[in-house]
């Protein structure tokens, strides 16, 4: 049954790779941003329906088909905390970038992908130029309308007011625009201390009826994938995500490029984008959204960005674009409240901070029926690491504990498999003898199983019961952010990336997959196998070597440990094998005579 499990997992991995590795199309280079103006705008007057344009600089063109740039200079504002540095522009009231101070990019100024020994310790502040940057050009913005009826506000220059603390750090940021018709819009951002979350209020007044707008869109865009050692794997994980009603939607960016956006109507709770280890989400806290959508476009990387990536990396990447669609207030004026999250895909941190918003569901922990098991394993993983302080040893210990916990089931399965192999010659003899008498064949076969105390389903049932643990363990090790850039021993500097012992030209020589393949052969030696099937099963070990060669080293370590422990259990089962077969008497034929 072990070989069947291996075959099933291998097939699943192959299908996954074929499904997600899609061709991408080229797109024109993004327009360069306008340099920030250092002048400080005056604070805005309070919003009110029908506000007079003399109360502050007007935003001409708001009632036109495409709003034009106002005569207000562009200004950049920066919100900075111990966790992040967020840069905003008053042109379009856009969040341009979100720089995570405690997470290092693999391909930053210090090229940690090439020199992993230089990485700061986990939790320490990373030098500027080496930090993970969630800069989506822009990362977040609000526009009127939705779908094909969007009226972009990207070129409208807002008034900006900054509220600072005693140290001069911005703790609230307000963008306001209005025109002579009475139309007024305001966005207010407020900092949450010690959190990657920010509160957002959106106020709308007097939207012209002639525009026939009933909603507006909060749009989140993904960022250039420069943060991980393996950009291709990061691209496969890039997607638009949303929670509409009880349904979680994940749509890969590469699969959406060149296609119509996917639209999900219903009570929308949150929407955003995610890469392998980082998220950008916006959730409604005051009122429900009317829907969400996900789209994919192409981004052409700049020469400077391509220079940071491994040689041979394509200069174009897919971009995930997600929209949370909100209804405009029916009275023509009102305030709607949201919370935004830009940061690591940390399951338990999201669950704690998001509360009833269920933001943690954006983290891929497997199918819904596996998530409870995945949560338990993740808690155990963190508990072990809090003692050993090394995730490599933590994975080894956790894999051992899982195998020990399942030892009775595994031994029952292995003994049943060996018993079935031992009975195989006698079963073949019975089949040949009663090939023309199905009833006698069935009677003789069942008698053989009974006399030798063998349950023909005994090898399958224990393995089926273990499958949730196997899938949950895979989901945890593959997706948990704690393994990102976590070193183990020697040459293994990042458990979330493939190991690299040395390189021959552009080919990386990896030792861990070779060790894993060797342990697979060792396990196969002790596994009961039909001699006719043995070559196929040994060939499967070569297939597994190629499948796991580009896999994260943490996952390869886990599979290696499981192979070794499987081999040990097979050896124990072999020692307890009696090696004898009780031959049954021939069943009675027609007329009651024994055959």
XYZ file of C-alpha atoms in Angstrom:
595
model
C 0.000 0.000 0.000
C 3.002 2.314 0.545
C 3.875 2.063 -3.107
C 0.317 2.991 -4.061
C 0.476 6.038 -1.825
C 3.787 7.053 -3.399
C 2.346 6.611 -6.881
C -0.765 8.641 -6.021
C 1.265 11.508 -4.565
C 3.635 11.501 -7.523
C 0.728 11.640 -9.952
C -0.867 14.476 -7.965
C 2.361 16.472 -8.042
C 2.760 15.960 -11.783
C -0.813 17.096 -12.436
C -0.260 20.122 -10.186
C 2.881 21.127 -12.063
C 1.257 20.713 -15.484
C -1.842 22.624 -14.423
C -0.011 25.642 -12.952
C 3.002 26.040 -15.293
C 1.233 28.113 -17.978
C 2.705 30.261 -20.734
C 2.740 33.985 -20.100
C 2.318 36.820 -22.575
C 4.331 40.000 -22.961
C 2.962 43.351 -21.886
C 4.259 46.913 -22.387
C 6.481 48.436 -19.754
C 4.658 50.303 -16.972
C 4.821 54.064 -17.085
C 7.375 55.544 -14.663
C 6.002 57.215 -11.580
C 6.053 60.978 -11.296
C 8.669 62.157 -8.738
C 7.234 63.194 -5.415
C 6.786 66.843 -4.573
C 8.057 67.881 -1.162
C 5.471 70.598 -0.614
C 2.894 70.039 2.103
C -0.775 70.509 1.228
C -3.154 72.300 3.550
C -5.578 70.336 5.719
C -8.964 69.786 4.126
C -12.279 71.136 5.295
C -14.892 68.674 6.635
C -16.952 66.945 3.986
C -20.619 67.804 3.599
C -23.161 67.267 0.873
C -22.989 70.123 -1.611
C -19.690 71.404 -0.227
C -18.583 74.618 -1.897
C -15.511 74.377 -4.067
C -14.028 77.450 -2.373
C -13.400 75.446 0.804
C -10.280 73.979 -0.765
C -8.576 73.334 -4.075
C -11.022 71.894 -6.570
C -10.622 68.692 -8.553
C -11.817 69.765 -12.003
C -13.026 67.094 -14.347
C -14.652 64.932 -11.728
C -17.898 64.991 -13.624
C -16.223 64.217 -16.946
C -15.899 60.767 -18.460
C -12.217 60.521 -17.452
C -11.126 62.707 -14.524
C -8.136 64.917 -15.262
C -5.224 65.958 -13.055
C -5.941 68.891 -10.754
C -3.593 71.834 -10.254
C -2.351 70.346 -6.988
C 1.244 69.127 -6.936
C 1.802 65.439 -6.308
C 2.893 64.634 -2.791
C 4.234 61.435 -1.282
C 3.398 60.603 2.327
C 5.073 57.849 4.350
C 3.601 55.935 7.270
C 6.333 54.143 9.176
C 6.183 51.719 12.121
C 8.631 49.112 13.501
C 6.996 46.602 11.111
C 6.659 48.431 7.811
C 7.129 51.544 5.701
C 4.090 52.436 3.567
C 4.311 55.085 0.840
C 1.198 56.888 -0.446
C 0.630 59.380 -3.243
C -2.111 61.997 -3.342
C -2.402 61.405 -7.103
C -5.307 58.998 -7.157
C -4.958 58.551 -3.361
C -2.939 55.411 -4.089
C -0.908 53.187 -1.788
C 2.243 52.838 -3.871
C 4.247 50.358 -1.850
C 4.415 48.507 1.446
C 7.938 47.705 2.635
C 8.216 44.945 5.269
C 11.085 45.780 7.612
C 11.504 42.311 9.130
C 11.473 40.189 5.973
C 14.457 39.967 3.637
C 14.142 39.683 -0.128
C 16.271 36.947 -1.657
C 17.315 39.228 -4.506
C 17.707 42.581 -2.799
C 20.796 44.783 -2.725
C 22.754 42.206 -0.730
C 21.722 39.284 -2.973
C 20.819 36.980 -0.080
C 19.921 34.302 -2.613
C 23.599 34.138 -3.589
C 24.988 34.857 -0.116
C 22.484 33.380 2.364
C 24.957 33.602 5.239
C 24.473 37.376 5.284
C 20.772 37.205 6.112
C 19.691 38.861 9.359
C 18.316 36.603 12.056
C 14.616 35.913 12.041
C 12.688 38.842 13.538
C 15.545 41.355 13.191
C 15.116 44.498 11.108
C 16.430 44.132 7.571
C 18.550 46.936 6.039
C 16.835 49.165 3.511
C 17.298 47.837 -0.005
C 17.047 44.221 1.131
C 13.472 44.230 2.422
C 10.428 42.546 0.933
C 8.575 45.203 -1.054
C 4.875 44.825 -1.830
C 4.913 47.521 -4.505
C 2.193 46.820 -7.041
C 2.525 50.028 -9.113
C 0.326 50.888 -7.206
C -0.524 48.270 -4.600
C -3.951 49.648 -3.664
C -6.444 52.219 -4.933
C -10.137 53.126 -5.051
C -12.159 53.946 -8.163
C -15.831 54.654 -8.824
C -17.905 51.957 -10.500
C -16.951 48.355 -11.195
C -16.277 45.907 -14.021
C -16.749 47.639 -17.406
C -18.284 50.737 -15.803
C -15.212 51.839 -13.821
C -14.478 55.571 -13.673
C -10.831 55.743 -12.727
C -9.653 58.280 -10.139
C -5.977 57.530 -10.800
C -5.255 60.991 -12.278
C -7.249 62.991 -9.727
C -4.933 64.812 -7.337
C -6.344 64.822 -3.826
C -5.782 67.222 -0.992
C -3.840 65.465 1.746
C -3.814 66.011 5.509
C -1.381 64.256 7.837
C -1.992 63.643 11.526
C 1.213 63.007 13.476
C 2.161 61.865 16.972
C 4.501 63.626 19.393
C 7.535 62.236 17.572
C 6.344 63.573 14.238
C 5.423 60.166 12.789
C 2.248 60.031 10.670
C -0.515 58.108 12.399
C -3.461 59.119 10.198
C -3.612 60.175 6.574
C -6.616 61.786 4.875
C -7.135 62.284 1.127
C -9.981 64.542 -0.022
C -11.293 65.730 -3.374
C -14.419 67.670 -4.391
C -15.791 69.622 -7.335
C -18.268 72.429 -7.912
C -21.176 70.014 -8.465
C -21.037 68.956 -4.818
C -19.289 65.644 -5.453
C -16.887 64.873 -2.614
C -14.729 61.864 -1.770
C -12.555 61.207 1.235
C -10.252 58.345 2.255
C -8.835 58.201 5.783
C -6.082 55.744 6.779
C -5.286 55.098 10.439
C -2.357 53.141 11.873
C -2.787 50.180 14.194
C 0.210 49.921 16.522
C 2.208 46.670 16.402
C 0.231 45.338 13.449
C 0.364 44.998 9.671
C -3.246 46.172 9.579
C -4.507 49.673 8.851
C -8.032 50.992 9.253
C -9.591 52.690 6.249
C -12.686 54.895 6.053
C -14.266 55.848 2.719
C -16.750 58.737 2.528
C -18.722 59.548 -0.603
C -21.098 62.447 -1.213
C -23.311 63.554 -4.097
C -22.234 61.184 -6.859
C -23.884 62.695 -9.988
C -27.018 60.752 -10.926
C -26.106 61.129 -14.601
C -23.160 58.784 -14.054
C -25.569 55.973 -13.147
C -23.103 54.484 -10.666
C -24.257 52.223 -7.854
C -20.920 50.994 -6.526
C -17.171 51.551 -6.276
C -14.115 49.272 -6.354
C -11.225 48.775 -3.948
C -8.449 47.357 -6.110
C -5.365 45.455 -4.945
C -2.480 44.587 -7.286
C 0.375 42.161 -6.779
C 4.018 43.200 -6.799
C 7.097 42.219 -8.861
C 8.167 38.782 -7.625
C 11.684 39.583 -6.443
C 11.390 38.296 -2.894
C 12.051 34.540 -3.130
C 14.943 32.291 -4.178
C 12.658 30.548 -6.664
C 10.652 33.143 -8.649
C 8.954 30.429 -10.736
C 7.504 28.775 -7.642
C 6.405 32.176 -6.351
C 4.682 32.830 -9.676
C 2.798 29.530 -9.468
C 1.457 30.634 -6.079
C 0.457 34.126 -7.271
C -3.325 34.555 -7.298
C -6.323 36.726 -6.618
C -8.267 35.632 -3.517
C -11.650 36.579 -2.123
C -14.231 35.418 0.389
C -17.783 35.790 -0.959
C -20.455 34.346 1.293
C -18.930 31.121 2.617
C -16.973 30.423 -0.568
C -13.240 31.034 -0.787
C -12.033 31.791 -4.320
C -8.408 31.370 -5.421
C -7.569 32.195 -9.045
C -4.025 31.880 -10.356
C -2.741 35.036 -12.020
C -1.068 33.193 -14.919
C -4.319 31.429 -15.764
C -6.225 34.740 -15.841
C -3.878 36.601 -18.201
C -5.597 37.291 -21.504
C -8.984 36.151 -20.205
C -12.058 37.915 -18.880
C -11.992 38.637 -15.148
C -13.660 36.120 -12.883
C -16.618 37.814 -11.185
C -18.207 36.524 -7.985
C -21.517 38.117 -6.987
C -22.792 37.876 -3.434
C -21.997 39.101 0.069
C -18.282 39.852 -0.242
C -16.263 39.950 2.984
C -12.748 40.536 1.683
C -10.599 40.384 -1.423
C -6.927 40.719 -2.277
C -3.854 39.148 -3.813
C -1.185 36.793 -2.521
C 2.164 35.361 -3.490
C 3.642 32.279 -1.835
C 4.377 33.921 1.512
C 2.804 37.413 1.439
C -0.707 38.875 1.292
C -2.463 42.130 0.493
C -6.131 42.087 1.554
C -8.940 44.557 2.133
C -11.941 43.512 4.259
C -15.182 45.299 4.974
C -16.038 45.929 8.628
C -19.009 48.261 8.204
C -21.471 46.806 5.714
C -21.176 44.020 3.162
C -19.663 44.136 -0.287
C -21.782 43.207 -3.281
C -19.128 41.090 -4.979
C -15.491 40.513 -5.880
C -13.486 39.841 -9.000
C -10.055 38.548 -9.969
C -8.062 39.297 -13.104
C -4.599 38.771 -14.520
C -2.427 41.034 -16.665
C 1.237 41.037 -17.647
C 4.006 43.223 -16.250
C 7.323 43.815 -18.023
C 10.092 44.043 -15.452
C 12.632 46.843 -15.597
C 16.283 46.110 -16.320
C 17.126 46.872 -12.689
C 14.548 44.344 -11.472
C 15.707 41.654 -13.897
C 19.297 42.207 -12.717
C 18.277 41.013 -9.236
C 16.781 37.744 -10.509
C 18.578 34.489 -11.352
C 20.050 34.228 -14.826
C 17.575 33.057 -17.424
C 14.522 34.446 -15.605
C 11.945 35.802 -18.044
C 11.579 39.599 -17.949
C 7.785 39.503 -17.847
C 5.549 38.360 -15.011
C 1.851 37.880 -14.441
C 0.075 40.367 -12.172
C -2.878 39.418 -9.974
C -5.573 42.113 -9.729
C -8.394 41.784 -7.206
C -11.440 44.002 -6.674
C -13.762 44.280 -3.700
C -16.968 45.908 -4.979
C -18.938 48.015 -2.498
C -22.388 49.604 -2.932
C -22.567 53.362 -2.814
C -24.667 54.686 0.087
C -28.300 54.874 -1.023
C -28.781 58.262 0.626
C -26.028 59.764 -1.505
C -23.760 60.302 1.483
C -22.162 58.017 4.015
C -19.088 56.412 5.569
C -17.985 52.812 5.017
C -15.212 51.201 7.039
C -12.578 48.649 6.120
C -9.434 47.042 7.429
C -6.438 46.348 5.198
C -3.620 43.857 5.684
C -0.279 43.972 3.889
C 2.198 41.492 5.277
C 3.249 37.878 5.844
C 0.853 34.973 5.281
C 1.039 33.932 8.926
C -2.000 31.747 9.648
C -2.294 32.223 13.403
C -1.389 35.941 13.313
C -4.139 36.527 10.746
C -6.611 34.500 12.801
C -5.793 36.539 15.906
C -5.850 39.985 14.281
C -8.664 39.355 11.818
C -11.038 37.771 14.301
C -14.443 37.178 12.664
C -13.138 38.407 9.284
C -11.562 34.966 8.655
C -8.525 36.471 6.907
C -6.542 33.342 7.798
C -8.513 31.400 5.197
C -6.368 33.084 2.545
C -3.444 30.922 3.720
C -3.534 27.601 1.896
C -3.793 24.900 4.552
C -5.273 22.246 2.271
C -8.838 21.218 1.553
C -11.490 22.278 4.055
C -11.742 18.810 5.590
C -7.948 18.774 6.111
C -7.611 22.249 7.645
C -8.271 21.084 11.270
C -5.470 18.527 10.938
C -3.177 21.125 9.319
C -3.814 23.562 12.170
C -2.931 20.904 14.724
C 0.299 20.031 12.909
C 1.218 23.716 12.551
C 0.692 24.272 16.272
C 2.870 21.255 16.990
C 5.518 22.525 14.551
C 5.682 25.895 16.311
C 5.717 24.278 19.755
C 8.678 22.046 18.857
C 10.571 24.938 17.290
C 10.099 27.012 20.424
C 12.285 24.404 22.133
C 14.853 23.404 19.479
C 15.024 26.780 17.618
C 15.799 25.145 14.276
C 13.049 24.302 11.824
C 15.134 21.607 10.137
C 15.346 19.597 13.339
C 11.740 20.542 14.045
C 10.596 18.903 10.787
C 12.678 15.824 11.550
C 11.197 15.524 15.047
C 7.653 16.183 13.847
C 7.922 13.580 11.068
C 9.188 11.069 13.630
C 6.371 11.839 16.069
C 3.789 11.452 13.300
C 5.279 8.113 12.257
C 5.431 6.881 15.859
C 1.797 7.911 16.425
C 0.803 5.957 13.327
C 3.060 2.991 14.084
C 0.229 0.568 15.028
C -1.670 1.358 11.844
C 1.460 1.123 9.714
C 2.494 -2.214 11.220
C -0.993 -3.630 10.703
C -0.889 -2.519 7.081
C 2.600 -3.907 6.467
C 1.836 -7.262 8.098
C -1.305 -7.571 6.017
C 0.645 -6.784 2.851
C 3.296 -9.377 3.691
C 0.661 -11.954 4.477
C -1.031 -11.284 1.140
C 2.307 -11.667 -0.632
C 2.945 -14.946 1.207
C -0.459 -16.251 0.146
C -0.093 -15.187 -3.462
C 1.254 -18.521 -4.804
C -1.595 -20.421 -3.115
C -4.137 -17.895 -4.426
C -2.814 -18.402 -7.961
C -3.086 -22.173 -7.525
C -6.702 -21.856 -6.369
C -7.561 -19.574 -9.277
C -6.150 -22.039 -11.755
C -7.878 -24.997 -10.107
C -11.342 -23.376 -9.949
C -11.159 -21.092 -12.964
C -14.416 -22.535 -14.295
C -16.267 -22.452 -10.981
C -16.548 -18.863 -9.588
C -18.487 -19.956 -6.508
C -15.883 -22.549 -5.553
C -13.094 -20.061 -6.269
C -14.626 -17.501 -3.914
C -15.249 -20.117 -1.206
C -11.685 -21.444 -1.393
C -10.159 -17.948 -1.371
C -12.167 -16.832 1.654
C -11.274 -20.035 3.480
C -7.593 -19.418 2.759
C -7.816 -15.908 4.223
C -9.664 -17.204 7.294
C -7.274 -20.087 7.983
C -4.284 -17.711 7.773
C -5.999 -14.886 9.741
C -5.580 -12.422 6.855
C -7.885 -9.521 6.095
C -7.579 -8.677 2.369
C -8.495 -5.043 3.130
C -6.050 -4.850 6.043
C -3.329 -3.249 3.941
C -5.551 -0.509 2.534
C -7.675 0.680 5.427
C -4.799 1.791 7.704
C -3.254 3.752 4.839
C -6.561 5.433 3.964
C -6.897 6.520 7.586
C -3.452 8.153 7.382
C -4.080 10.123 4.200
C -5.421 13.278 5.967
C -2.175 13.462 7.942
C -0.039 13.094 4.810
C -1.926 15.812 2.921
C -1.990 18.117 5.957
C 1.739 17.706 6.526
C 2.417 18.556 2.886
C 0.237 21.691 3.080
C 1.922 22.874 6.287
C 5.522 22.364 5.180
C 4.923 23.774 1.711
C 3.046 26.910 2.805
C 4.060 27.876 6.360
C 5.992 31.160 6.298
C 8.115 30.105 9.296
C 10.225 27.956 6.963
C 10.973 30.895 4.669
C 14.751 31.532 4.732
C 15.057 29.242 7.768
C 18.497 27.555 7.806
C 19.142 23.956 8.849
C 22.733 22.676 8.748
C 25.726 23.084 6.472
C 24.733 23.969 2.941
C 20.974 24.092 3.670
C 20.300 27.803 4.166
C 16.590 27.993 3.305
C 14.072 25.252 4.075
C 11.502 26.889 1.788
C 13.820 26.621 -1.242
C 15.668 23.719 -2.919
C 19.110 23.037 -1.460
C 22.208 23.678 -3.562
C 25.485 21.916 -2.821
C 27.322 23.423 -5.805
C 26.636 24.354 -9.418
C 27.964 22.975 -12.682
C 27.410 25.826 -15.089
C 23.727 26.704 -14.755
C 22.824 23.296 -13.250
C 22.459 23.164 -9.465
C 23.600 19.942 -7.814
C 21.262 19.137 -4.926
C 22.214 16.541 -2.329
C 18.958 16.227 -0.397
C 16.900 14.778 -3.299
C 19.666 12.199 -3.915
C 19.567 11.171 -0.257
C 15.768 10.998 -0.450
C 15.954 8.728 -3.530
C 18.444 6.449 -1.756
C 16.134 6.104 1.251
C 13.303 5.342 -1.172
C 15.296 2.440 -2.630
C 16.074 1.233 0.900
C 12.379 1.296 1.783
C 11.579 -0.575 -1.435
C 14.018 -3.355 -0.544
C 11.951 -4.199 2.536
C 8.563 -3.659 0.864
C 6.642 -6.781 -0.226
C 6.363 -6.529 -4.001
C 5.283 -8.838 -6.760
C 8.505 -9.705 -8.675
C 6.767 -8.704 -11.895
C 6.034 -5.250 -10.460
C 9.424 -4.676 -8.806
C 11.085 -2.930 -11.827
C 8.155 -0.516 -12.067
C 8.334 0.321 -8.384
C 12.089 0.896 -8.520
C 11.532 3.138 -11.532
C 9.075 5.149 -9.431
C 11.961 6.123 -7.167
C 13.682 7.731 -10.139
C 10.439 9.548 -10.968
C 10.193 10.771 -7.377
C 13.783 12.038 -7.622
C 12.887 14.252 -10.594
C 9.631 15.427 -8.966
C 11.306 16.367 -5.685
C 14.472 17.823 -7.238
C 13.061 21.386 -7.419
C 10.978 21.035 -4.235
C 11.648 23.000 -1.009
C 14.308 21.337 1.105
C 11.988 21.202 4.134
C 9.588 18.996 2.175
C 12.438 16.785 0.950
C 13.712 16.368 4.525
C 10.235 15.331 5.643
C 9.888 12.754 2.857
C 13.405 11.421 3.534
C 12.639 10.867 7.210
C 9.375 9.123 6.310
C 11.259 6.821 3.901
C 13.786 5.876 6.587
C 11.116 5.199 9.195
C 9.091 3.202 6.659
C 12.143 1.060 5.942
C 12.598 0.471 9.687
C 8.966 -0.531 10.105
C 9.150 -2.844 7.098
C 12.193 -4.513 8.648
C 10.339 -4.979 11.937
C 7.375 -6.444 10.069
C 9.746 -8.795 8.213
C 11.216 -10.055 11.489
C 7.740 -10.919 12.772
C 6.688 -12.688 9.583
C 6.102 -16.444 10.324
C 6.686 -17.327 6.665
C 4.223 -20.273 6.702
C 0.968 -20.741 4.816
C -1.969 -22.837 6.011
C -3.337 -24.614 2.940
C -7.112 -24.953 2.978
C -9.060 -28.055 2.087
C -10.800 -28.093 -1.272
C -14.384 -26.774 -1.103
C -17.287 -29.118 -1.574
C -18.479 -29.333 -5.163
C -21.894 -30.121 -6.548
C -23.534 -32.988 -4.741
C -21.687 -32.218 -1.493
C -18.478 -34.092 -2.383
C -15.124 -32.595 -1.527
C -12.895 -31.704 -4.419
